[in-house]
Amino acid sequence: MIKIEASKYPVKFSETENFSFVPLKIACIGILAYYILEMLNRVIFFTTDIELDEIAVTWRIVDSVIYAIVFLIIAVQTAIWRENLHAYENRKKARNAFFTLILTALVTALYEILLLEMDKLQPSHRSDLTVPFLFMIMLHYYSISQVKQIITRIGRTKKADTGRSIFYSLFALNPCIRYLLPFLLMVLTSVGGDLYFVYMFYSDLIMTYLSAAIAVGFTVMIFIDSRKIRRAYLMEIMRGEIDKQLSQENLPKDQVF
């Protein structure tokens, strides 16, 4: 039997980490605010003209800035998670998500602002938005997918089933869902005249409301999964306390065998 003084060599129980979701929840509230403003914008500034009212343009630019700030907040969340993750692969994923989310914020805001301001330019100064559009879709999908994977792995470490909802993937594809139908109509429709712009308006309206519904589902799942992880963390703490009490009852206070 080997006696070891517990004061010199304390026994460490399994490490427990509390993964905060506060920044992500704040970001979700910002996402909902963005889509509420966008839905109101589409109704209040109803028009079938190719040029939007100046107030409507200003409102949409403010919305775009809000959406960009949301992604910056999510980037802060991944940086906080990285500090509590121990596996190298998970820390690397959180680091990549941090930089990708910052790029997503910049590219998404840039695309929406260019989309609004392009009509003010002379036809000779206008450019094709296909490249920023594709970059926006790819970055948005990749960054949200990374967040989904991190949430899944955090849940796995706590023995909680998280990150499984289809709303994560749908929200990752939200820019594609929201802008693709109007974009396809713009390319495929050759009717021209006011009827063309009516189609464009209603497709934009429908896709905005559909994207808002997906954002609501995404927000709900974030709150549900964060609650699962929090509950699993408390259970982990409880198991650790129980094991600690049992070990103290079975072993002498100053010895560990």
Coordinates of N, CA, C and O in Angstrom, one line a residue, residues 133-211:
F133 N -22.4 37.7 -55.1 CA -23.5 36.9 -54.7 C -23.1 35.4 -54.4 O -23.5 34.9 -53.4
L134 N -22.2 34.8 -55.2 CA -21.8 33.5 -55.0 C -20.9 33.4 -53.7 O -21.0 32.5 -52.9
F135 N -20.0 34.4 -53.5 CA -19.2 34.5 -52.3 C -20.1 34.6 -51.1 O -19.8 33.9 -50.1
M136 N -21.1 35.4 -51.1 CA -22.0 35.5 -50.0 C -22.7 34.2 -49.6 O -22.7 33.8 -48.5
I137 N -23.2 33.5 -50.6 CA -23.8 32.2 -50.4 C -22.9 31.2 -49.8 O -23.2 30.5 -48.8
M138 N -21.7 31.1 -50.4 CA -20.7 30.1 -49.9 C -20.2 30.4 -48.5 O -20.2 29.5 -47.7
L139 N -19.9 31.7 -48.2 CA -19.4 32.0 -46.9 C -20.5 31.9 -45.8 O -20.3 31.4 -44.7
H140 N -21.7 32.3 -46.2 CA -22.9 32.1 -45.3 C -23.1 30.7 -44.9 O -23.3 30.3 -43.8
Y141 N -23.1 29.8 -45.9 CA -23.3 28.4 -45.7 C -22.2 27.8 -44.9 O -22.4 27.0 -43.9
Y142 N -21.0 28.1 -45.2 CA -19.8 27.5 -44.6 C -19.7 27.9 -43.1 O -19.5 27.1 -42.2
S143 N -19.9 29.2 -42.8 CA -19.8 29.7 -41.5 C -20.9 29.2 -40.5 O -20.6 28.7 -39.4
I144 N -22.1 29.2 -41.0 CA -23.2 28.6 -40.2 C -23.1 27.1 -40.0 O -23.4 26.6 -38.9
S145 N -22.6 26.4 -41.0 CA -22.3 25.0 -40.9 C -21.3 24.7 -39.9 O -21.3 23.7 -39.1
Q146 N -20.2 25.6 -39.8 CA -19.2 25.4 -38.8 C -19.8 25.6 -37.4 O -19.5 24.9 -36.5
V147 N -20.7 26.6 -37.2 CA -21.3 26.8 -35.9 C -22.1 25.6 -35.6 O -22.1 25.2 -34.4
K148 N -22.9 25.1 -36.5 CA -23.7 23.9 -36.3 C -22.8 22.7 -35.8 O -23.1 22.0 -34.9
Q149 N -21.6 22.5 -36.5 CA -20.8 21.4 -36.1 C -20.2 21.6 -34.7 O -20.0 20.6 -33.9
I150 N -19.8 22.8 -34.4 CA -19.3 23.1 -33.0 C -20.4 22.8 -32.0 O -20.1 22.2 -30.9
I151 N -21.6 23.2 -32.2 CA -22.7 23.0 -31.3 C -22.9 21.5 -31.1 O -23.1 20.9 -30.0
T152 N -22.8 20.7 -32.2 CA -22.9 19.3 -32.2 C -21.9 18.6 -31.3 O -22.1 17.8 -30.5
R153 N -20.6 19.1 -31.5 CA -19.5 18.5 -30.7 C -19.5 18.9 -29.3 O -19.2 18.1 -28.4
I154 N -20.0 20.1 -29.0 CA -20.1 20.5 -27.6 C -21.2 19.6 -26.9 O -21.0 19.1 -25.8
G155 N -22.3 19.4 -27.6 CA -23.3 18.5 -27.1 C -22.8 17.1 -26.9 O -23.1 16.5 -25.9
R156 N -22.0 16.7 -27.8 CA -21.4 15.3 -27.7 C -20.5 15.2 -26.5 O -20.6 14.1 -25.8
T157 N -19.7 16.2 -26.1 CA -18.9 16.1 -24.9 C -19.8 16.1 -23.7 O -19.3 15.6 -22.6
K158 N -21.0 16.7 -23.8 CA -21.9 16.7 -22.6 C -22.9 15.6 -22.7 O -23.8 15.5 -21.8
K159 N -22.8 14.7 -23.7 CA -23.7 13.6 -23.9 C -25.1 14.1 -24.1 O -26.1 13.6 -23.6
A160 N -25.2 15.2 -24.9 CA -26.5 15.8 -25.3 C -26.6 15.8 -26.8 O -25.7 16.0 -27.5
D161 N -27.8 15.5 -27.3 CA -28.1 15.4 -28.7 C -28.4 16.8 -29.2 O -29.6 17.3 -29.1
T162 N -27.4 17.5 -29.8 CA -27.6 18.9 -30.3 C -27.2 19.0 -31.7 O -26.4 18.2 -32.2
G163 N -27.6 20.1 -32.4 CA -27.1 20.4 -33.7 C -27.7 19.5 -34.8 O -27.2 19.5 -35.9
R164 N -28.8 18.8 -34.5 CA -29.4 17.9 -35.4 C -30.5 18.5 -36.3 O -30.9 17.9 -37.3
S165 N -31.0 19.6 -35.9 CA -32.2 20.2 -36.6 C -31.9 20.6 -38.0 O -30.8 21.1 -38.3
I166 N -32.9 20.4 -38.9 CA -32.7 20.8 -40.3 C -32.7 22.4 -40.4 O -32.2 22.9 -41.4
F167 N -33.1 23.1 -39.4 CA -33.1 24.5 -39.5 C -31.7 25.1 -39.5 O -31.5 26.2 -40.0
Y168 N -30.7 24.4 -39.0 CA -29.4 24.9 -39.1 C -28.9 24.9 -40.6 O -28.4 25.9 -41.0
S169 N -29.2 23.8 -41.3 CA -28.9 23.8 -42.7 C -29.7 24.8 -43.5 O -29.1 25.4 -44.4
L170 N -31.0 24.9 -43.2 CA -31.8 25.8 -44.0 C -31.3 27.2 -43.7 O -31.3 28.0 -44.7
F171 N -31.0 27.6 -42.5 CA -30.5 28.9 -42.3 C -29.2 29.2 -42.9 O -28.9 30.3 -43.4
A172 N -28.3 28.2 -43.0 CA -27.1 28.3 -43.7 C -27.3 28.6 -45.2 O -26.5 29.3 -45.8
L173 N -28.4 28.1 -45.7 CA -28.7 28.3 -47.1 C -29.7 29.5 -47.3 O -30.2 29.7 -48.4
N174 N -30.0 30.3 -46.3 CA -31.0 31.3 -46.3 C -30.7 32.3 -47.4 O -31.7 32.7 -48.1
P175 N -29.5 32.8 -47.6 CA -29.3 33.8 -48.7 C -29.6 33.2 -50.1 O -30.2 33.9 -51.0
C176 N -29.3 31.9 -50.3 CA -29.6 31.2 -51.5 C -31.2 31.1 -51.7 O -31.7 31.4 -52.8
I177 N -31.9 30.8 -50.6 CA -33.3 30.7 -50.7 C -34.0 32.0 -50.9 O -34.9 32.2 -51.7
R178 N -33.4 33.0 -50.3 CA -34.0 34.4 -50.3 C -33.8 35.1 -51.7 O -34.7 35.7 -52.2
Y179 N -32.6 34.9 -52.2 CA -32.3 35.7 -53.4 C -32.3 34.9 -54.7 O -32.3 35.5 -55.8
L180 N -32.4 33.6 -54.6 CA -32.2 32.8 -55.9 C -33.5 32.9 -56.8 O -33.3 33.1 -58.0
L181 N -34.7 32.9 -56.2 CA -35.9 33.0 -57.0 C -36.0 34.3 -57.8 O -36.2 34.4 -59.0
P182 N -35.8 35.5 -57.1 CA -35.7 36.7 -57.8 C -34.6 36.8 -58.9 O -34.8 37.3 -60.0
F183 N -33.5 36.2 -58.5 CA -32.4 36.2 -59.5 C -32.7 35.4 -60.7 O -32.4 35.8 -61.9
L184 N -33.4 34.2 -60.5 CA -33.7 33.4 -61.6 C -34.8 34.1 -62.5 O -34.8 34.0 -63.7
L185 N -35.7 34.7 -61.8 CA -36.7 35.5 -62.6 C -36.1 36.6 -63.4 O -36.5 36.8 -64.5
M186 N -35.1 37.2 -62.8 CA -34.4 38.3 -63.5 C -33.7 37.8 -64.8 O -33.7 38.4 -65.8
V187 N -33.2 36.6 -64.7 CA -32.4 36.0 -65.8 C -33.4 35.4 -66.8 O -33.2 35.6 -68.0
L188 N -34.4 34.7 -66.4 CA -35.2 33.9 -67.3 C -36.4 34.7 -67.9 O -36.9 34.4 -68.9
T189 N -36.9 35.7 -67.1 CA -38.1 36.4 -67.6 C -37.6 37.5 -68.6 O -36.7 38.2 -68.4
S190 N -38.3 37.5 -69.7 CA -38.0 38.4 -70.8 C -39.3 39.2 -71.2 O -39.3 39.7 -72.3
V191 N -40.3 39.2 -70.3 CA -41.5 39.9 -70.6 C -41.3 41.4 -70.7 O -41.8 42.0 -71.6
G192 N -40.6 41.9 -69.7 CA -40.4 43.3 -69.6 C -41.6 44.1 -69.1 O -42.7 43.5 -68.9
G193 N -41.5 45.4 -69.0 CA -42.6 46.2 -68.6 C -43.0 46.0 -67.1 O -42.2 45.4 -66.3
D194 N -44.1 46.6 -66.7 CA -44.5 46.6 -65.3 C -44.8 45.2 -64.8 O -44.6 44.9 -63.6
L195 N -45.3 44.3 -65.7 CA -45.6 42.9 -65.2 C -44.3 42.2 -64.7 O -44.4 41.5 -63.7
Y196 N -43.2 42.4 -65.3 CA -42.0 41.9 -64.9 C -41.6 42.3 -63.5 O -41.2 41.5 -62.7
F197 N -41.8 43.6 -63.2 CA -41.4 44.1 -61.9 C -42.4 43.6 -60.8 O -42.1 43.5 -59.6
V198 N -43.7 43.4 -61.2 CA -44.6 42.8 -60.3 C -44.2 41.4 -59.9 O -44.2 41.0 -58.7
Y199 N -43.7 40.6 -60.8 CA -43.2 39.3 -60.5 C -42.0 39.4 -59.6 O -41.9 38.6 -58.6
M200 N -41.1 40.3 -59.9 CA -39.9 40.5 -59.1 C -40.3 40.8 -57.6 O -39.7 40.3 -56.7
F201 N -41.2 41.8 -57.5 CA -41.6 42.2 -56.2 C -42.2 41.1 -55.3 O -41.8 40.8 -54.2
Y202 N -43.1 40.3 -55.9 CA -43.8 39.2 -55.2 C -42.8 38.1 -54.9 O -42.9 37.5 -53.8
S203 N -41.9 37.8 -55.7 CA -40.9 36.8 -55.5 C -40.0 37.2 -54.3 O -39.7 36.4 -53.4
D204 N -39.6 38.5 -54.3 CA -38.8 39.0 -53.2 C -39.6 39.0 -51.9 O -39.1 38.7 -50.9
L205 N -40.9 39.4 -52.0 CA -41.7 39.4 -50.8 C -41.8 38.0 -50.2 O -41.7 37.8 -49.0
I206 N -42.2 37.0 -51.0 CA -42.4 35.6 -50.6 C -41.1 35.1 -50.0 O -41.1 34.4 -48.9
M207 N -40.0 35.3 -50.7 CA -38.7 34.7 -50.2 C -38.3 35.4 -48.9 O -37.7 34.8 -48.0
T208 N -38.6 36.7 -48.7 CA -38.2 37.4 -47.5 C -39.0 36.8 -46.3 O -38.4 36.5 -45.2
Y209 N -40.3 36.5 -46.5 CA -41.1 35.9 -45.4 C -40.7 34.5 -45.2 O -40.7 34.0 -44.0
L210 N -40.4 33.8 -46.2 CA -39.9 32.4 -46.0 C -38.6 32.3 -45.3 O -38.4 31.5 -44.4
S211 N -37.7 33.2 -45.6 CA -36.4 33.3 -44.9 C -36.6 33.7 -43.5 O -35.9 33.2 -42.6

